[in-house]
Amino acid sequence: MDFFTLKRWMCLAVIVSAVLVGRWTSVPTTQAENNHGQDLGRERYSVTPARDPGVRAGKRFLATPILYTPGGASSIGDGRNLFAKVGCALCHTPTLKMADSSVAALSNKSLSLYSDLLLHKMGPELANDILPGEAKGDEFRTAPLWGLGQRIFFLHDGRTNDLLEAIQAHKSAGNSKFGPSEANGVIQNFNALDERQKQDVLNFLRSL
């Protein structure tokens, strides 16, 4: 082998070596060091693994967490009965049954929304003159009470943090612009309860 042939082979070897070294140094580190200074093998992914869709879907079916149970079971039970007796459940319907659904966990299941999901005239006290769709300025869809015990502010505009005040705001006489609230009779029944009974209703609502 003459000198020039040997020189070409040496140059080629240098180029190949440089390419291989470059590829080796570009590979991401696959070792992690633990607290004791030891190298631990760590599997790496070319892309971030997709999260389990079942975990995300399952969160939709978790019950609202109850932070505390005010008044005790007896008071809450009495309050639930009084809630229906005075007429609150006429609009805040305790349970609605869902229709057929492609999601088996939701199909034909009962849902405790405490709402009939319908529009009701609430009178000038709550009226805001906002006209969503075909609703009038004093009409509101019954707010679901599910999770009410964790809320800080009440009513559609969050005007109060006093639950008793929010109940009383449902009562409203009519004026030249809006008619009386549909809830006037219910609030009259609620106001006829003694203080202990009213507290039972409040305890029930805060347990939701």
mmCIF file with all atom_site columns, C-alpha atoms in Angstrom:
data_model
loop_
_atom_site.group_PDB
_atom_site.id
_atom_site.type_symbol
_atom_site.label_atom_id
_atom_site.label_alt_id
_atom_site.label_comp_id
_atom_site.label_asym_id
_atom_site.label_entity_id
_atom_site.label_seq_id
_atom_site.pdbx_PDB_ins_code
_atom_site.Cartn_x
_atom_site.Cartn_y
_atom_site.Cartn_z
_atom_site.occupancy
_atom_site.B_iso_or_equiv
_atom_site.pdbx_formal_charge
_atom_site.auth_seq_id
_atom_site.auth_comp_id
_atom_site.auth_asym_id
_atom_site.auth_atom_id
_atom_site.pdbx_PDB_model_num
ATOM 1   C CA . MET A 1 1   ? 0.000   0.000  0.000  1.00 0.00 ? 1   MET A CA 1
ATOM 2   C CA . ASP A 1 2   ? 1.563   3.309  -1.076 1.00 0.00 ? 2   ASP A CA 1
ATOM 3   C CA . PHE A 1 3   ? 1.717   6.431  1.104  1.00 0.00 ? 3   PHE A CA 1
ATOM 4   C CA . PHE A 1 4   ? -1.209  8.269  -0.547 1.00 0.00 ? 4   PHE A CA 1
ATOM 5   C CA . THR A 1 5   ? -3.553  5.262  -0.196 1.00 0.00 ? 5   THR A CA 1
ATOM 6   C CA . LEU A 1 6   ? -2.654  4.937  3.497  1.00 0.00 ? 6   LEU A CA 1
ATOM 7   C CA . LYS A 1 7   ? -3.264  8.676  4.003  1.00 0.00 ? 7   LYS A CA 1
ATOM 8   C CA . ARG A 1 8   ? -6.753  8.434  2.421  1.00 0.00 ? 8   ARG A CA 1
ATOM 9   C CA . TRP A 1 9   ? -7.690  5.507  4.698  1.00 0.00 ? 9   TRP A CA 1
ATOM 10  C CA . MET A 1 10  ? -6.489  7.409  7.779  1.00 0.00 ? 10  MET A CA 1
ATOM 11  C CA . CYS A 1 11  ? -8.550  10.476 6.850  1.00 0.00 ? 11  CYS A CA 1
ATOM 12  C CA . LEU A 1 12  ? -11.621 8.309  6.283  1.00 0.00 ? 12  LEU A CA 1
ATOM 13  C CA . ALA A 1 13  ? -11.141 6.654  9.684  1.00 0.00 ? 13  ALA A CA 1
ATOM 14  C CA . VAL A 1 14  ? -10.924 10.060 11.380 1.00 0.00 ? 14  VAL A CA 1
ATOM 15  C CA . ILE A 1 15  ? -14.143 11.244 9.698  1.00 0.00 ? 15  ILE A CA 1
ATOM 16  C CA . VAL A 1 16  ? -16.062 8.080  10.643 1.00 0.00 ? 16  VAL A CA 1
ATOM 17  C CA . SER A 1 17  ? -14.835 8.304  14.228 1.00 0.00 ? 17  SER A CA 1
ATOM 18  C CA . ALA A 1 18  ? -15.909 11.941 14.496 1.00 0.00 ? 18  ALA A CA 1
ATOM 19  C CA . VAL A 1 19  ? -19.406 11.118 13.210 1.00 0.00 ? 19  VAL A CA 1
ATOM 20  C CA . LEU A 1 20  ? -19.817 8.248  15.652 1.00 0.00 ? 20  LEU A CA 1
ATOM 21  C CA . VAL A 1 21  ? -18.601 10.349 18.587 1.00 0.00 ? 21  VAL A CA 1
ATOM 22  C CA . GLY A 1 22  ? -21.010 13.150 17.618 1.00 0.00 ? 22  GLY A CA 1
ATOM 23  C CA . ARG A 1 23  ? -23.986 10.804 17.512 1.00 0.00 ? 23  ARG A CA 1
ATOM 24  C CA . TRP A 1 24  ? -23.023 9.281  20.850 1.00 0.00 ? 24  TRP A CA 1
ATOM 25  C CA . THR A 1 25  ? -22.779 12.649 22.607 1.00 0.00 ? 25  THR A CA 1
ATOM 26  C CA . SER A 1 26  ? -26.149 13.770 21.168 1.00 0.00 ? 26  SER A CA 1
ATOM 27  C CA . VAL A 1 27  ? -28.055 10.891 22.809 1.00 0.00 ? 27  VAL A CA 1
ATOM 28  C CA . PRO A 1 28  ? -30.030 12.204 25.881 1.00 0.00 ? 28  PRO A CA 1
ATOM 29  C CA . THR A 1 29  ? -28.809 11.070 29.257 1.00 0.00 ? 29  THR A CA 1
ATOM 30  C CA . THR A 1 30  ? -30.547 7.896  30.364 1.00 0.00 ? 30  THR A CA 1
ATOM 31  C CA . GLN A 1 31  ? -29.171 7.733  33.885 1.00 0.00 ? 31  GLN A CA 1
ATOM 32  C CA . ALA A 1 32  ? -30.483 9.439  36.993 1.00 0.00 ? 32  ALA A CA 1
ATOM 33  C CA . GLU A 1 33  ? -28.517 9.820  40.191 1.00 0.00 ? 33  GLU A CA 1
ATOM 34  C CA . ASN A 1 34  ? -30.235 8.918  43.449 1.00 0.00 ? 34  ASN A CA 1
ATOM 35  C CA . ASN A 1 35  ? -29.605 10.388 46.871 1.00 0.00 ? 35  ASN A CA 1
ATOM 36  C CA . HIS A 1 36  ? -26.707 8.015  47.509 1.00 0.00 ? 36  HIS A CA 1
ATOM 37  C CA . GLY A 1 37  ? -24.796 8.985  44.360 1.00 0.00 ? 37  GLY A CA 1
ATOM 38  C CA . GLN A 1 38  ? -25.579 5.751  42.562 1.00 0.00 ? 38  GLN A CA 1
ATOM 39  C CA . ASP A 1 39  ? -26.636 5.733  38.935 1.00 0.00 ? 39  ASP A CA 1
ATOM 40  C CA . LEU A 1 40  ? -30.079 4.318  38.297 1.00 0.00 ? 40  LEU A CA 1
ATOM 41  C CA . GLY A 1 41  ? -31.337 3.353  34.872 1.00 0.00 ? 41  GLY A CA 1
ATOM 42  C CA . ARG A 1 42  ? -34.294 5.446  33.787 1.00 0.00 ? 42  ARG A CA 1
ATOM 43  C CA . GLU A 1 43  ? -36.524 4.631  30.869 1.00 0.00 ? 43  GLU A CA 1
ATOM 44  C CA . ARG A 1 44  ? -36.972 7.478  28.437 1.00 0.00 ? 44  ARG A CA 1
ATOM 45  C CA . TYR A 1 45  ? -39.714 8.138  25.913 1.00 0.00 ? 45  TYR A CA 1
ATOM 46  C CA . SER A 1 46  ? -39.363 9.781  22.534 1.00 0.00 ? 46  SER A CA 1
ATOM 47  C CA . VAL A 1 47  ? -42.623 11.582 23.281 1.00 0.00 ? 47  VAL A CA 1
ATOM 48  C CA . THR A 1 48  ? -44.495 12.304 26.487 1.00 0.00 ? 48  THR A CA 1
ATOM 49  C CA . PRO A 1 49  ? -46.719 9.299  27.303 1.00 0.00 ? 49  PRO A CA 1
ATOM 50  C CA . ALA A 1 50  ? -50.430 10.059 27.010 1.00 0.00 ? 50  ALA A CA 1
ATOM 51  C CA . ARG A 1 51  ? -52.226 10.172 30.323 1.00 0.00 ? 51  ARG A CA 1
ATOM 52  C CA . ASP A 1 52  ? -54.735 7.491  31.026 1.00 0.00 ? 52  ASP A CA 1
ATOM 53  C CA . PRO A 1 53  ? -58.045 8.824  29.595 1.00 0.00 ? 53  PRO A CA 1
ATOM 54  C CA . GLY A 1 54  ? -59.907 6.697  32.112 1.00 0.00 ? 54  GLY A CA 1
ATOM 55  C CA . VAL A 1 55  ? -58.507 8.761  34.982 1.00 0.00 ? 55  VAL A CA 1
ATOM 56  C CA . ARG A 1 56  ? -59.651 12.031 33.412 1.00 0.00 ? 56  ARG A CA 1
ATOM 57  C CA . ALA A 1 57  ? -63.070 10.606 32.570 1.00 0.00 ? 57  ALA A CA 1
ATOM 58  C CA . GLY A 1 58  ? -63.502 9.240  36.086 1.00 0.00 ? 58  GLY A CA 1
ATOM 59  C CA . LYS A 1 59  ? -63.165 12.704 37.603 1.00 0.00 ? 59  LYS A CA 1
ATOM 60  C CA . ARG A 1 60  ? -66.461 13.671 35.978 1.00 0.00 ? 60  ARG A CA 1
ATOM 61  C CA . PHE A 1 61  ? -68.301 11.195 38.160 1.00 0.00 ? 61  PHE A CA 1
ATOM 62  C CA . LEU A 1 62  ? -66.824 12.129 41.529 1.00 0.00 ? 62  LEU A CA 1
ATOM 63  C CA . ALA A 1 63  ? -69.357 13.291 44.097 1.00 0.00 ? 63  ALA A CA 1
ATOM 64  C CA . THR A 1 64  ? -69.029 16.804 45.440 1.00 0.00 ? 64  THR A CA 1
ATOM 65  C CA . PRO A 1 65  ? -66.839 16.546 48.554 1.00 0.00 ? 65  PRO A CA 1
ATOM 66  C CA . ILE A 1 66  ? -68.559 17.477 51.822 1.00 0.00 ? 66  ILE A CA 1
ATOM 67  C CA . LEU A 1 67  ? -66.267 19.540 53.995 1.00 0.00 ? 67  LEU A CA 1
ATOM 68  C CA . TYR A 1 68  ? -68.384 19.317 57.121 1.00 0.00 ? 68  TYR A CA 1
ATOM 69  C CA . THR A 1 69  ? -71.834 18.276 58.306 1.00 0.00 ? 69  THR A CA 1
ATOM 70  C CA . PRO A 1 70  ? -73.542 21.205 60.076 1.00 0.00 ? 70  PRO A CA 1
ATOM 71  C CA . GLY A 1 71  ? -76.221 20.587 62.653 1.00 0.00 ? 71  GLY A CA 1
ATOM 72  C CA . GLY A 1 72  ? -75.946 16.815 62.684 1.00 0.00 ? 72  GLY A CA 1
ATOM 73  C CA . ALA A 1 73  ? -77.917 14.141 60.866 1.00 0.00 ? 73  ALA A CA 1
ATOM 74  C CA . SER A 1 74  ? -81.159 14.763 62.767 1.00 0.00 ? 74  SER A CA 1
ATOM 75  C CA . SER A 1 75  ? -81.254 18.493 61.983 1.00 0.00 ? 75  SER A CA 1
ATOM 76  C CA . ILE A 1 76  ? -80.339 17.875 58.350 1.00 0.00 ? 76  ILE A CA 1
ATOM 77  C CA . GLY A 1 77  ? -83.069 15.248 58.011 1.00 0.00 ? 77  GLY A CA 1
ATOM 78  C CA . ASP A 1 78  ? -85.676 17.588 59.492 1.00 0.00 ? 78  ASP A CA 1
ATOM 79  C CA . GLY A 1 79  ? -84.446 20.384 57.251 1.00 0.00 ? 79  GLY A CA 1
ATOM 80  C CA . ARG A 1 80  ? -84.783 18.171 54.167 1.00 0.00 ? 80  ARG A CA 1
ATOM 81  C CA . ASN A 1 81  ? -88.422 17.446 55.071 1.00 0.00 ? 81  ASN A CA 1
ATOM 82  C CA . LEU A 1 82  ? -89.173 21.119 55.741 1.00 0.00 ? 82  LEU A CA 1
ATOM 83  C CA . PHE A 1 83  ? -87.484 22.099 52.471 1.00 0.00 ? 83  PHE A CA 1
ATOM 84  C CA . ALA A 1 84  ? -90.096 20.049 50.636 1.00 0.00 ? 84  ALA A CA 1
ATOM 85  C CA . LYS A 1 85  ? -92.974 20.985 52.960 1.00 0.00 ? 85  LYS A CA 1
ATOM 86  C CA . VAL A 1 86  ? -92.686 24.774 52.526 1.00 0.00 ? 86  VAL A CA 1
ATOM 87  C CA . GLY A 1 87  ? -92.461 24.381 48.740 1.00 0.00 ? 87  GLY A CA 1
ATOM 88  C CA . CYS A 1 88  ? -88.768 24.938 47.940 1.00 0.00 ? 88  CYS A CA 1
ATOM 89  C CA . ALA A 1 89  ? -88.672 21.587 46.141 1.00 0.00 ? 89  ALA A CA 1
ATOM 90  C CA . LEU A 1 90  ? -91.292 22.778 43.633 1.00 0.00 ? 90  LEU A CA 1
ATOM 91  C CA . CYS A 1 91  ? -88.510 24.538 41.719 1.00 0.00 ? 91  CYS A CA 1
ATOM 92  C CA . HIS A 1 92  ? -85.394 23.162 43.391 1.00 0.00 ? 92  HIS A CA 1
ATOM 93  C CA . THR A 1 93  ? -86.442 19.643 42.447 1.00 0.00 ? 93  THR A CA 1
ATOM 94  C CA . PRO A 1 94  ? -84.274 17.229 44.451 1.00 0.00 ? 94  PRO A CA 1
ATOM 95  C CA . THR A 1 95  ? -83.769 14.609 41.749 1.00 0.00 ? 95  THR A CA 1
ATOM 96  C CA . LEU A 1 96  ? -83.953 14.508 37.972 1.00 0.00 ? 96  LEU A CA 1
ATOM 97  C CA . LYS A 1 97  ? -83.560 11.378 35.886 1.00 0.00 ? 97  LYS A CA 1
ATOM 98  C CA . MET A 1 98  ? -81.153 11.600 32.987 1.00 0.00 ? 98  MET A CA 1
ATOM 99  C CA . ALA A 1 99  ? -82.036 10.411 29.486 1.00 0.00 ? 99  ALA A CA 1
ATOM 100 C CA . ASP A 1 100 ? -80.273 7.721  27.475 1.00 0.00 ? 100 ASP A CA 1
ATOM 101 C CA . SER A 1 101 ? -76.599 8.522  27.000 1.00 0.00 ? 101 SER A CA 1
ATOM 102 C CA . SER A 1 102 ? -73.670 7.017  25.151 1.00 0.00 ? 102 SER A CA 1
ATOM 103 C CA . VAL A 1 103 ? -71.801 7.256  28.462 1.00 0.00 ? 103 VAL A CA 1
ATOM 104 C CA . ALA A 1 104 ? -73.023 4.246  30.430 1.00 0.00 ? 104 ALA A CA 1
ATOM 105 C CA . ALA A 1 105 ? -72.232 5.862  33.782 1.00 0.00 ? 105 ALA A CA 1
ATOM 106 C CA . LEU A 1 106 ? -74.694 8.685  32.981 1.00 0.00 ? 106 LEU A CA 1
ATOM 107 C CA . SER A 1 107 ? -77.441 6.882  31.067 1.00 0.00 ? 107 SER A CA 1
ATOM 108 C CA . ASN A 1 108 ? -80.819 6.865  32.860 1.00 0.00 ? 108 ASN A CA 1
ATOM 109 C CA . LYS A 1 109 ? -79.193 7.786  36.167 1.00 0.00 ? 109 LYS A CA 1
ATOM 110 C CA . SER A 1 110 ? -80.772 9.950  38.855 1.00 0.00 ? 110 SER A CA 1
ATOM 111 C CA . LEU A 1 111 ? -78.988 13.241 39.490 1.00 0.00 ? 111 LEU A CA 1
ATOM 112 C CA . SER A 1 112 ? -79.497 15.249 42.685 1.00 0.00 ? 112 SER A CA 1
ATOM 113 C CA . LEU A 1 113 ? -79.226 18.729 41.187 1.00 0.00 ? 113 LEU A CA 1
ATOM 114 C CA . TYR A 1 114 ? -81.970 20.326 43.291 1.00 0.00 ? 114 TYR A CA 1
ATOM 115 C CA . SER A 1 115 ? -83.198 22.181 40.218 1.00 0.00 ? 115 SER A CA 1
ATOM 116 C CA . ASP A 1 116 ? -85.927 21.760 37.626 1.00 0.00 ? 116 ASP A CA 1
ATOM 117 C CA . LEU A 1 117 ? -83.695 23.626 35.130 1.00 0.00 ? 117 LEU A CA 1
ATOM 118 C CA . LEU A 1 118 ? -86.669 25.806 34.141 1.00 0.00 ? 118 LEU A CA 1
ATOM 119 C CA . LEU A 1 119 ? -87.120 29.571 33.919 1.00 0.00 ? 119 LEU A CA 1
ATOM 120 C CA . HIS A 1 120 ? -89.146 31.317 36.641 1.00 0.00 ? 120 HIS A CA 1
ATOM 121 C CA . LYS A 1 121 ? -90.246 34.908 37.166 1.00 0.00 ? 121 LYS A CA 1
ATOM 122 C CA . MET A 1 122 ? -88.528 36.167 40.305 1.00 0.00 ? 122 MET A CA 1
ATOM 123 C CA . GLY A 1 123 ? -89.877 39.736 40.472 1.00 0.00 ? 123 GLY A CA 1
ATOM 124 C CA . PRO A 1 124 ? -88.118 43.120 40.546 1.00 0.00 ? 124 PRO A CA 1
ATOM 125 C CA . GLU A 1 125 ? -85.991 42.317 43.627 1.00 0.00 ? 125 GLU A CA 1
ATOM 126 C CA . LEU A 1 126 ? -83.776 39.948 41.624 1.00 0.00 ? 126 LEU A CA 1
ATOM 127 C CA . ALA A 1 127 ? -84.424 41.341 38.137 1.00 0.00 ? 127 ALA A CA 1
ATOM 128 C CA . ASN A 1 128 ? -81.321 42.468 36.256 1.00 0.00 ? 128 ASN A CA 1
ATOM 129 C CA . ASP A 1 129 ? -82.778 43.367 32.825 1.00 0.00 ? 129 ASP A CA 1
ATOM 130 C CA . ILE A 1 130 ? -80.361 40.973 31.128 1.00 0.00 ? 130 ILE A CA 1
ATOM 131 C CA . LEU A 1 131 ? -82.108 39.168 28.283 1.00 0.00 ? 131 LEU A CA 1
ATOM 132 C CA . PRO A 1 132 ? -80.357 35.851 27.552 1.00 0.00 ? 132 PRO A CA 1
ATOM 133 C CA . GLY A 1 133 ? -82.194 34.188 24.668 1.00 0.00 ? 133 GLY A CA 1
ATOM 134 C CA . GLU A 1 134 ? -85.942 34.514 25.152 1.00 0.00 ? 134 GLU A CA 1
ATOM 135 C CA . ALA A 1 135 ? -85.773 35.011 28.926 1.00 0.00 ? 135 ALA A CA 1
ATOM 136 C CA . LYS A 1 136 ? -87.201 38.235 30.308 1.00 0.00 ? 136 LYS A CA 1
ATOM 137 C CA . GLY A 1 137 ? -85.316 40.570 32.625 1.00 0.00 ? 137 GLY A CA 1
ATOM 138 C CA . ASP A 1 138 ? -86.834 39.019 35.763 1.00 0.00 ? 138 ASP A CA 1
ATOM 139 C CA . GLU A 1 139 ? -86.642 35.379 34.634 1.00 0.00 ? 139 GLU A CA 1
ATOM 140 C CA . PHE A 1 140 ? -83.974 33.014 35.925 1.00 0.00 ? 140 PHE A CA 1
ATOM 141 C CA . ARG A 1 141 ? -83.268 29.351 35.473 1.00 0.00 ? 141 ARG A CA 1
ATOM 142 C CA . THR A 1 142 ? -83.475 27.571 38.821 1.00 0.00 ? 142 THR A CA 1
ATOM 143 C CA . ALA A 1 143 ? -79.939 27.430 40.174 1.00 0.00 ? 143 ALA A CA 1
ATOM 144 C CA . PRO A 1 144 ? -78.836 23.884 41.143 1.00 0.00 ? 144 PRO A CA 1
ATOM 145 C CA . LEU A 1 145 ? -78.185 23.649 44.875 1.00 0.00 ? 145 LEU A CA 1
ATOM 146 C CA . TRP A 1 146 ? -75.792 20.717 44.532 1.00 0.00 ? 146 TRP A CA 1
ATOM 147 C CA . GLY A 1 147 ? -72.552 21.857 46.197 1.00 0.00 ? 147 GLY A CA 1
ATOM 148 C CA . LEU A 1 148 ? -74.162 24.880 47.844 1.00 0.00 ? 148 LEU A CA 1
ATOM 149 C CA . GLY A 1 149 ? -72.407 24.085 51.145 1.00 0.00 ? 149 GLY A CA 1
ATOM 150 C CA . GLN A 1 150 ? -69.074 24.985 49.547 1.00 0.00 ? 150 GLN A CA 1
ATOM 151 C CA . ARG A 1 151 ? -70.157 28.303 48.051 1.00 0.00 ? 151 ARG A CA 1
ATOM 152 C CA . ILE A 1 152 ? -69.151 31.643 49.510 1.00 0.00 ? 152 ILE A CA 1
ATOM 153 C CA . PHE A 1 153 ? -71.563 33.933 47.667 1.00 0.00 ? 153 PHE A CA 1
ATOM 154 C CA . PHE A 1 154 ? -75.185 33.339 46.696 1.00 0.00 ? 154 PHE A CA 1
ATOM 155 C CA . LEU A 1 155 ? -77.745 34.387 44.066 1.00 0.00 ? 155 LEU A CA 1
ATOM 156 C CA . HIS A 1 156 ? -77.060 34.989 40.391 1.00 0.00 ? 156 HIS A CA 1
ATOM 157 C CA . ASP A 1 157 ? -74.950 38.079 41.030 1.00 0.00 ? 157 ASP A CA 1
ATOM 158 C CA . GLY A 1 158 ? -73.245 36.897 44.232 1.00 0.00 ? 158 GLY A CA 1
ATOM 159 C CA . ARG A 1 159 ? -74.736 39.839 46.121 1.00 0.00 ? 159 ARG A CA 1
ATOM 160 C CA . THR A 1 160 ? -74.655 38.161 49.531 1.00 0.00 ? 160 THR A CA 1
ATOM 161 C CA . ASN A 1 161 ? -72.739 35.613 51.565 1.00 0.00 ? 161 ASN A CA 1
ATOM 162 C CA . ASP A 1 162 ? -75.679 35.209 53.950 1.00 0.00 ? 162 ASP A CA 1
ATOM 163 C CA . LEU A 1 163 ? -77.758 32.166 53.029 1.00 0.00 ? 163 LEU A CA 1
ATOM 164 C CA . LEU A 1 164 ? -80.814 33.371 54.951 1.00 0.00 ? 164 LEU A CA 1
ATOM 165 C CA . GLU A 1 165 ? -80.646 36.709 53.122 1.00 0.00 ? 165 GLU A CA 1
ATOM 166 C CA . ALA A 1 166 ? -80.430 34.845 49.808 1.00 0.00 ? 166 ALA A CA 1
ATOM 167 C CA . ILE A 1 167 ? -83.618 32.948 50.666 1.00 0.00 ? 167 ILE A CA 1
ATOM 168 C CA . GLN A 1 168 ? -85.486 36.119 51.580 1.00 0.00 ? 168 GLN A CA 1
ATOM 169 C CA . ALA A 1 169 ? -84.395 37.754 48.290 1.00 0.00 ? 169 ALA A CA 1
ATOM 170 C CA . HIS A 1 170 ? -86.632 35.266 46.469 1.00 0.00 ? 170 HIS A CA 1
ATOM 171 C CA . LYS A 1 171 ? -89.645 37.213 47.750 1.00 0.00 ? 171 LYS A CA 1
ATOM 172 C CA . SER A 1 172 ? -90.552 40.310 45.782 1.00 0.00 ? 172 SER A CA 1
ATOM 173 C CA . ALA A 1 173 ? -93.752 42.280 45.154 1.00 0.00 ? 173 ALA A CA 1
ATOM 174 C CA . GLY A 1 174 ? -94.470 43.340 41.610 1.00 0.00 ? 174 GLY A CA 1
ATOM 175 C CA . ASN A 1 175 ? -94.045 46.834 40.206 1.00 0.00 ? 175 ASN A CA 1
ATOM 176 C CA . SER A 1 176 ? -94.956 48.647 37.007 1.00 0.00 ? 176 SER A CA 1
ATOM 177 C CA . LYS A 1 177 ? -92.257 46.763 35.091 1.00 0.00 ? 177 LYS A CA 1
ATOM 178 C CA . PHE A 1 178 ? -92.218 43.260 36.547 1.00 0.00 ? 178 PHE A CA 1
ATOM 179 C CA . GLY A 1 179 ? -94.799 41.062 38.190 1.00 0.00 ? 179 GLY A CA 1
ATOM 180 C CA . PRO A 1 180 ? -94.431 39.497 41.657 1.00 0.00 ? 180 PRO A CA 1
ATOM 181 C CA . SER A 1 181 ? -92.018 36.655 42.291 1.00 0.00 ? 181 SER A CA 1
ATOM 182 C CA . GLU A 1 182 ? -93.303 33.123 41.791 1.00 0.00 ? 182 GLU A CA 1
ATOM 183 C CA . ALA A 1 183 ? -91.584 32.221 45.072 1.00 0.00 ? 183 ALA A CA 1
ATOM 184 C CA . ASN A 1 184 ? -93.579 34.614 47.284 1.00 0.00 ? 184 ASN A CA 1
ATOM 185 C CA . GLY A 1 185 ? -95.829 31.886 48.682 1.00 0.00 ? 185 GLY A CA 1
ATOM 186 C CA . VAL A 1 186 ? -92.869 29.605 49.405 1.00 0.00 ? 186 VAL A CA 1
ATOM 187 C CA . ILE A 1 187 ? -90.987 32.324 51.269 1.00 0.00 ? 187 ILE A CA 1
ATOM 188 C CA . GLN A 1 188 ? -94.124 33.107 53.241 1.00 0.00 ? 188 GLN A CA 1
ATOM 189 C CA . ASN A 1 189 ? -94.275 29.453 54.291 1.00 0.00 ? 189 ASN A CA 1
ATOM 190 C CA . PHE A 1 190 ? -90.588 29.520 55.215 1.00 0.00 ? 190 PHE A CA 1
ATOM 191 C CA . ASN A 1 191 ? -91.032 32.661 57.323 1.00 0.00 ? 191 ASN A CA 1
ATOM 192 C CA . ALA A 1 192 ? -93.850 30.943 59.220 1.00 0.00 ? 192 ALA A CA 1
ATOM 193 C CA . LEU A 1 193 ? -91.393 28.327 60.550 1.00 0.00 ? 193 LEU A CA 1
ATOM 194 C CA . ASP A 1 194 ? -89.972 28.781 64.030 1.00 0.00 ? 194 ASP A CA 1
ATOM 195 C CA . GLU A 1 195 ? -86.294 29.657 64.394 1.00 0.00 ? 195 GLU A CA 1
ATOM 196 C CA . ARG A 1 196 ? -85.197 26.092 65.063 1.00 0.00 ? 196 ARG A CA 1
ATOM 197 C CA . GLN A 1 197 ? -86.963 24.872 61.939 1.00 0.00 ? 197 GLN A CA 1
ATOM 198 C CA . LYS A 1 198 ? -85.411 27.630 59.835 1.00 0.00 ? 198 LYS A CA 1
ATOM 199 C CA . GLN A 1 199 ? -82.009 26.617 61.155 1.00 0.00 ? 199 GLN A CA 1
ATOM 200 C CA . ASP A 1 200 ? -82.739 23.009 60.204 1.00 0.00 ? 200 ASP A CA 1
ATOM 201 C CA . VAL A 1 201 ? -83.426 24.118 56.630 1.00 0.00 ? 201 VAL A CA 1
ATOM 202 C CA . LEU A 1 202 ? -80.194 26.112 56.582 1.00 0.00 ? 202 LEU A CA 1
ATOM 203 C CA . ASN A 1 203 ? -78.258 23.140 57.938 1.00 0.00 ? 203 ASN A CA 1
ATOM 204 C CA . PHE A 1 204 ? -79.745 20.928 55.254 1.00 0.00 ? 204 PHE A CA 1
ATOM 205 C CA . LEU A 1 205 ? -78.789 23.370 52.495 1.00 0.00 ? 205 LEU A CA 1
ATOM 206 C CA . ARG A 1 206 ? -75.239 23.669 53.820 1.00 0.00 ? 206 ARG A CA 1
ATOM 207 C CA . SER A 1 207 ? -74.917 19.883 53.776 1.00 0.00 ? 207 SER A CA 1
ATOM 208 C CA . LEU A 1 208 ? -75.471 19.717 50.028 1.00 0.00 ? 208 LEU A CA 1
#
